[in-house]
mmCIF file of C-alpha atoms in Angstrom:
data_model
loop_
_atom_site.group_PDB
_atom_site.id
_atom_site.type_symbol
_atom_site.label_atom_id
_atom_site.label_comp_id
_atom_site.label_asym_id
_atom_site.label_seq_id
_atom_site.Cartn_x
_atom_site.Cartn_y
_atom_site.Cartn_z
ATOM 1 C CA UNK A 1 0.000 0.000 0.000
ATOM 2 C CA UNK A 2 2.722 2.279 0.718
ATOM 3 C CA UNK A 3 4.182 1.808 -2.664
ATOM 4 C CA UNK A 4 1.395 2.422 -4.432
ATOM 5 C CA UNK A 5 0.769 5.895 -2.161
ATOM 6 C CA UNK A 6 3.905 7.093 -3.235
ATOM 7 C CA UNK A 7 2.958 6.173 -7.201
ATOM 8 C CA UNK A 8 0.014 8.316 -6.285
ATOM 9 C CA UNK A 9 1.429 11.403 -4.253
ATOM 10 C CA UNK A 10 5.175 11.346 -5.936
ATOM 11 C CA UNK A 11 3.943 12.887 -9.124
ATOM 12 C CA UNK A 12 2.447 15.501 -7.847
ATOM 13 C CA UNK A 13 5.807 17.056 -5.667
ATOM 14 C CA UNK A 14 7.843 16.400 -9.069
ATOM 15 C CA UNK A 15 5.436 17.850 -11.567
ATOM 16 C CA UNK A 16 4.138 21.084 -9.587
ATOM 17 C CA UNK A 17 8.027 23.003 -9.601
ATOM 18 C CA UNK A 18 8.125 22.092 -13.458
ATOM 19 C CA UNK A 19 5.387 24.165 -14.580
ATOM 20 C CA UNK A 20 7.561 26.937 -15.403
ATOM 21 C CA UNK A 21 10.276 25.364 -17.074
ATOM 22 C CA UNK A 22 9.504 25.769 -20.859
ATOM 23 C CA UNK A 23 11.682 26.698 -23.837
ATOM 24 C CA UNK A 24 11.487 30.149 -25.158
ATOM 25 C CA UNK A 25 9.292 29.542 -28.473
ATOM 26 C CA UNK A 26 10.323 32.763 -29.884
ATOM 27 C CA UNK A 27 14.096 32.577 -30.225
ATOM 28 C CA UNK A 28 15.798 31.506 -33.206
ATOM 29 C CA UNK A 29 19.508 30.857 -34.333
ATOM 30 C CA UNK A 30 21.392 30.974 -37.228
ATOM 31 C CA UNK A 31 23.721 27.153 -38.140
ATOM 32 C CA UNK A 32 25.033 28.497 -41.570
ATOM 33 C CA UNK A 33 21.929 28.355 -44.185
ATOM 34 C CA UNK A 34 19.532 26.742 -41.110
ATOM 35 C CA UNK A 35 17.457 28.563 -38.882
ATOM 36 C CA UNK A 36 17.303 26.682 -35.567
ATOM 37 C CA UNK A 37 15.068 26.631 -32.849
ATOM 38 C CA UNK A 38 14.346 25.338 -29.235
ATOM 39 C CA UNK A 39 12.140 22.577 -30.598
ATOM 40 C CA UNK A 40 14.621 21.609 -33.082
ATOM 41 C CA UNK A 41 16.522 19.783 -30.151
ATOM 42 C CA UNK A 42 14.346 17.912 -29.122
ATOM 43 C CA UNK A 43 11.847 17.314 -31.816
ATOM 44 C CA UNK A 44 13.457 13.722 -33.263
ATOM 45 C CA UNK A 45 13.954 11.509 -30.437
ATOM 46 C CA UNK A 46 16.772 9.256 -32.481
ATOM 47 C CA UNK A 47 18.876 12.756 -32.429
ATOM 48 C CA UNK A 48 17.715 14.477 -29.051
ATOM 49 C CA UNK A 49 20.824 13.625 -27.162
ATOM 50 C CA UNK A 50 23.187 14.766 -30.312
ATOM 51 C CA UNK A 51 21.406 17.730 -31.210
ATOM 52 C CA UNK A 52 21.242 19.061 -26.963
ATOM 53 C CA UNK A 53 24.863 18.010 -26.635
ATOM 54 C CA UNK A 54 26.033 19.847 -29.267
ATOM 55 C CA UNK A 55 23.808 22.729 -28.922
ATOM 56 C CA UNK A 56 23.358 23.812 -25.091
ATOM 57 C CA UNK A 57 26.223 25.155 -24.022
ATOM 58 C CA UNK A 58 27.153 26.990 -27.099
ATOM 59 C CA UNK A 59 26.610 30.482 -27.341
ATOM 60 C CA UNK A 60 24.600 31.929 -30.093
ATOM 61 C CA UNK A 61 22.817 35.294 -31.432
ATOM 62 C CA UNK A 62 19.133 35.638 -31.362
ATOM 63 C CA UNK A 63 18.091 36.497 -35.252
ATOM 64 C CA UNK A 64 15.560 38.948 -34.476
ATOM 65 C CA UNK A 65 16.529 40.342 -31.576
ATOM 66 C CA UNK A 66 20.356 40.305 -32.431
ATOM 67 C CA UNK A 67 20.899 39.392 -28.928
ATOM 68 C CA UNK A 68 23.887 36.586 -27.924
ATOM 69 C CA UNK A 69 22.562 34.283 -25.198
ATOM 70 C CA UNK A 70 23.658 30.305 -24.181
ATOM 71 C CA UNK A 71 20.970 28.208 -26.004
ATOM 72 C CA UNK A 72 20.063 26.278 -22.689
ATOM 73 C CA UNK A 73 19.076 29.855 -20.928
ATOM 74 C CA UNK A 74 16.340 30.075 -23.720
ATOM 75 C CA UNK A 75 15.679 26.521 -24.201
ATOM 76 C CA UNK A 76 15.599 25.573 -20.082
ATOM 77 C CA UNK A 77 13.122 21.890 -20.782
ATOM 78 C CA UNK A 78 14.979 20.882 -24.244
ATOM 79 C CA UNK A 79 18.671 21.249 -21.805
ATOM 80 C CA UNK A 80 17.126 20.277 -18.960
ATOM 81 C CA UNK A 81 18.178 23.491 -17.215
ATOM 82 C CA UNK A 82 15.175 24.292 -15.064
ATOM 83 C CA UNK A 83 16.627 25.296 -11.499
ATOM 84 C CA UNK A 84 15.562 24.431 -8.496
ATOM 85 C CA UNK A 85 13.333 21.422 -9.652
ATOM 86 C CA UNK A 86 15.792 19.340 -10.749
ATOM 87 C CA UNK A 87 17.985 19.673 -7.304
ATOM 88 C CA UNK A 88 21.012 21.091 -9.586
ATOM 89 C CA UNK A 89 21.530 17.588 -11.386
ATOM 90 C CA UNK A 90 19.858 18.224 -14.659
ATOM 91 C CA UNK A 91 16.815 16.406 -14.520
ATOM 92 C CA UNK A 92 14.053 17.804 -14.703
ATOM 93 C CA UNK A 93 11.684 14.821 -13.992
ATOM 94 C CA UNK A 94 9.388 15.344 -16.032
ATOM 95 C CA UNK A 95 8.165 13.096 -19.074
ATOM 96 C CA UNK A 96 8.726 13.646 -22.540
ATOM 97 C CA UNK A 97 4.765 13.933 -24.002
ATOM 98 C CA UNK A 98 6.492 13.475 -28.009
ATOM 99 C CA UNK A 99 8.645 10.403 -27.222
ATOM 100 C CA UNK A 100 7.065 7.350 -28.560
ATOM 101 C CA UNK A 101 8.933 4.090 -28.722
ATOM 102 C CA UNK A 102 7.362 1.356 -31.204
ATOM 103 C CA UNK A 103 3.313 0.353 -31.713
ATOM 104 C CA UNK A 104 1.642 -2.713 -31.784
ATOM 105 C CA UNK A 105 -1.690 -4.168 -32.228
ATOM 106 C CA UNK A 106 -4.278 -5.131 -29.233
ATOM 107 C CA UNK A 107 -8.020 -6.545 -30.402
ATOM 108 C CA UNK A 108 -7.702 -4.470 -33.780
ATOM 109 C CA UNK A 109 -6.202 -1.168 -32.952
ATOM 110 C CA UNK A 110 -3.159 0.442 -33.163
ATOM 111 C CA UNK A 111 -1.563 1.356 -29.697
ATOM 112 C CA UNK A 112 1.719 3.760 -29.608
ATOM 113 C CA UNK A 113 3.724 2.990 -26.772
ATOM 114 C CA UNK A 114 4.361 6.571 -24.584
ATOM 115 C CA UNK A 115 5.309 6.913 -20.807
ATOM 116 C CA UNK A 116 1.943 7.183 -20.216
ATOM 117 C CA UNK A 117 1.542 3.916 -21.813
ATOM 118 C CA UNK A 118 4.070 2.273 -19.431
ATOM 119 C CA UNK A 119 2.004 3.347 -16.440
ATOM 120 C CA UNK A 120 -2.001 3.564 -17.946
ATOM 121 C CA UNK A 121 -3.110 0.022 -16.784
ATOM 122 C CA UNK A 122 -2.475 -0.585 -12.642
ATOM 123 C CA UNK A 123 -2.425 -4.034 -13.038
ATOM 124 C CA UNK A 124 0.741 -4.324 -15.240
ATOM 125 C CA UNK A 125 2.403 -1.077 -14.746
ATOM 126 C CA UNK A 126 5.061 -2.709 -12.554
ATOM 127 C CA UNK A 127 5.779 -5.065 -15.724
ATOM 128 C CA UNK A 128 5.909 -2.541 -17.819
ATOM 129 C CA UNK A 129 8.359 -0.749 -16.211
ATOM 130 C CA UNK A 130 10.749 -3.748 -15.632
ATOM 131 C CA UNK A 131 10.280 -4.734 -19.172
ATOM 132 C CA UNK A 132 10.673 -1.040 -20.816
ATOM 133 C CA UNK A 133 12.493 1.277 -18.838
ATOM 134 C CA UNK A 134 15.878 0.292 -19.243
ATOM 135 C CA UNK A 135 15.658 -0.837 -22.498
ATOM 136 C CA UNK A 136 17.391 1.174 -25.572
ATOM 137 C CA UNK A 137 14.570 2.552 -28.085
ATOM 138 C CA UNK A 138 15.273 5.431 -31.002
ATOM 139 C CA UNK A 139 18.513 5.938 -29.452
ATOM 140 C CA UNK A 140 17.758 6.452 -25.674
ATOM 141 C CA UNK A 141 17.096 4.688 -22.551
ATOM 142 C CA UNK A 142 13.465 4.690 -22.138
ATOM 143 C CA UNK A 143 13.674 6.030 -18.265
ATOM 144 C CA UNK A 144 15.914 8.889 -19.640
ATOM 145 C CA UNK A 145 12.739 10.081 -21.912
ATOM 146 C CA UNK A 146 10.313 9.110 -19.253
ATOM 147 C CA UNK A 147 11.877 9.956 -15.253
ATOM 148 C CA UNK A 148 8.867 10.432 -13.717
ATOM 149 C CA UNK A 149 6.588 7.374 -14.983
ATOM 150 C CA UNK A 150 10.144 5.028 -14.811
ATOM 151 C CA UNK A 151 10.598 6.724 -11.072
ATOM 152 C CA UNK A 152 13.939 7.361 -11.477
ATOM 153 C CA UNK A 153 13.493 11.250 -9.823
ATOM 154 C CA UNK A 154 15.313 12.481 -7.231
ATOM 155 C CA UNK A 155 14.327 15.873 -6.307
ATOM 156 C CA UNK A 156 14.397 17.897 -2.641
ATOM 157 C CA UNK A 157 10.687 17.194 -1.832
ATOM 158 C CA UNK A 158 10.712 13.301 -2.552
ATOM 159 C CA UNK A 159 13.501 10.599 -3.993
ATOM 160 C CA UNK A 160 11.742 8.332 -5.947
ATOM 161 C CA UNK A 161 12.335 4.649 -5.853
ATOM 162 C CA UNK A 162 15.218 3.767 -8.718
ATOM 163 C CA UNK A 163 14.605 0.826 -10.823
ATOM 164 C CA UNK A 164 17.465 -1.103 -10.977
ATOM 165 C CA UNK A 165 19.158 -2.763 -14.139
#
């Protein structure tokens, strides 16, 4: 019962602090003939970790504005730079809503697997979670695109039970 409290209660400590962190939808940067954006890290999961690893830390000028500023001041939830939420260690805890790792087909429809997938049916959420989050899909560990749902949070209100490998 306890565990399943904590399913309940945990969310709601991580997600209430991450409400503000959002990427700044108006900047834009020049990479030679490409005009780049916040969403543009994050908006192909297979290249997520390239594009934010490359992109950042790097300083760059705003095109309208004309303005230089480090691209993970103006794009805090694509670097997972969001402050105090993520008790300094980069994580913002908070689930990816585009990542989508693979579909299949249950009585004659087409279900996309999501975090919320992973978690949507009580019965076999636990089996979901040992069977998906640490596995590699488009690139990434599944509990990388999905901390909260895979529980692996740790945050100053509550730490979060970490699944183990």
């Amino acid at each position: 019962m306890k565990a399943f409290l904590i399913f309940l209660v945990a969310p709601l400590f991580v997600a209430l602090p991450t409400l503000a962190c959002k990427d700044d939808t108006k900047v834009k940067w020049k990479n030679g003939e490409f005009t780049l954006s916040c969403a543009f890290l994050t908006n192909n999961p297979a290249k997520k970790a390239q594009r934010t690893n490359n992109w950042c830390d790097k300083k760059v000028k705003d095109i309208k504005t004309k303005e230089n500023f480090v691209v993970k001041k103006k794009c805090k939830k694509a670097c997972k730079n969001c402050g105090s939420d993520d008790g300094g260690n980069g994580n913002d805890c908070t689930d990816n809503p585009h990542y989508t790792f693979g579909t299949y087909t249950y009585e004659g429809k087409r279900i996309t697997r999501t975090c919320h997938w992973i978690s949507s049916v009580d019965e076999i959420a636990k089996q979901r979670r040992n069977n998906w989050c640490n596995r590699v899909m488009n690139g990434v560990k599944v509990k990388k695109e999905c901390p909260a749902t895979c529980f692996v949070c740790k945050g100053p209100e509550v730490d979060s039970p970490v699944m183990t490998e």
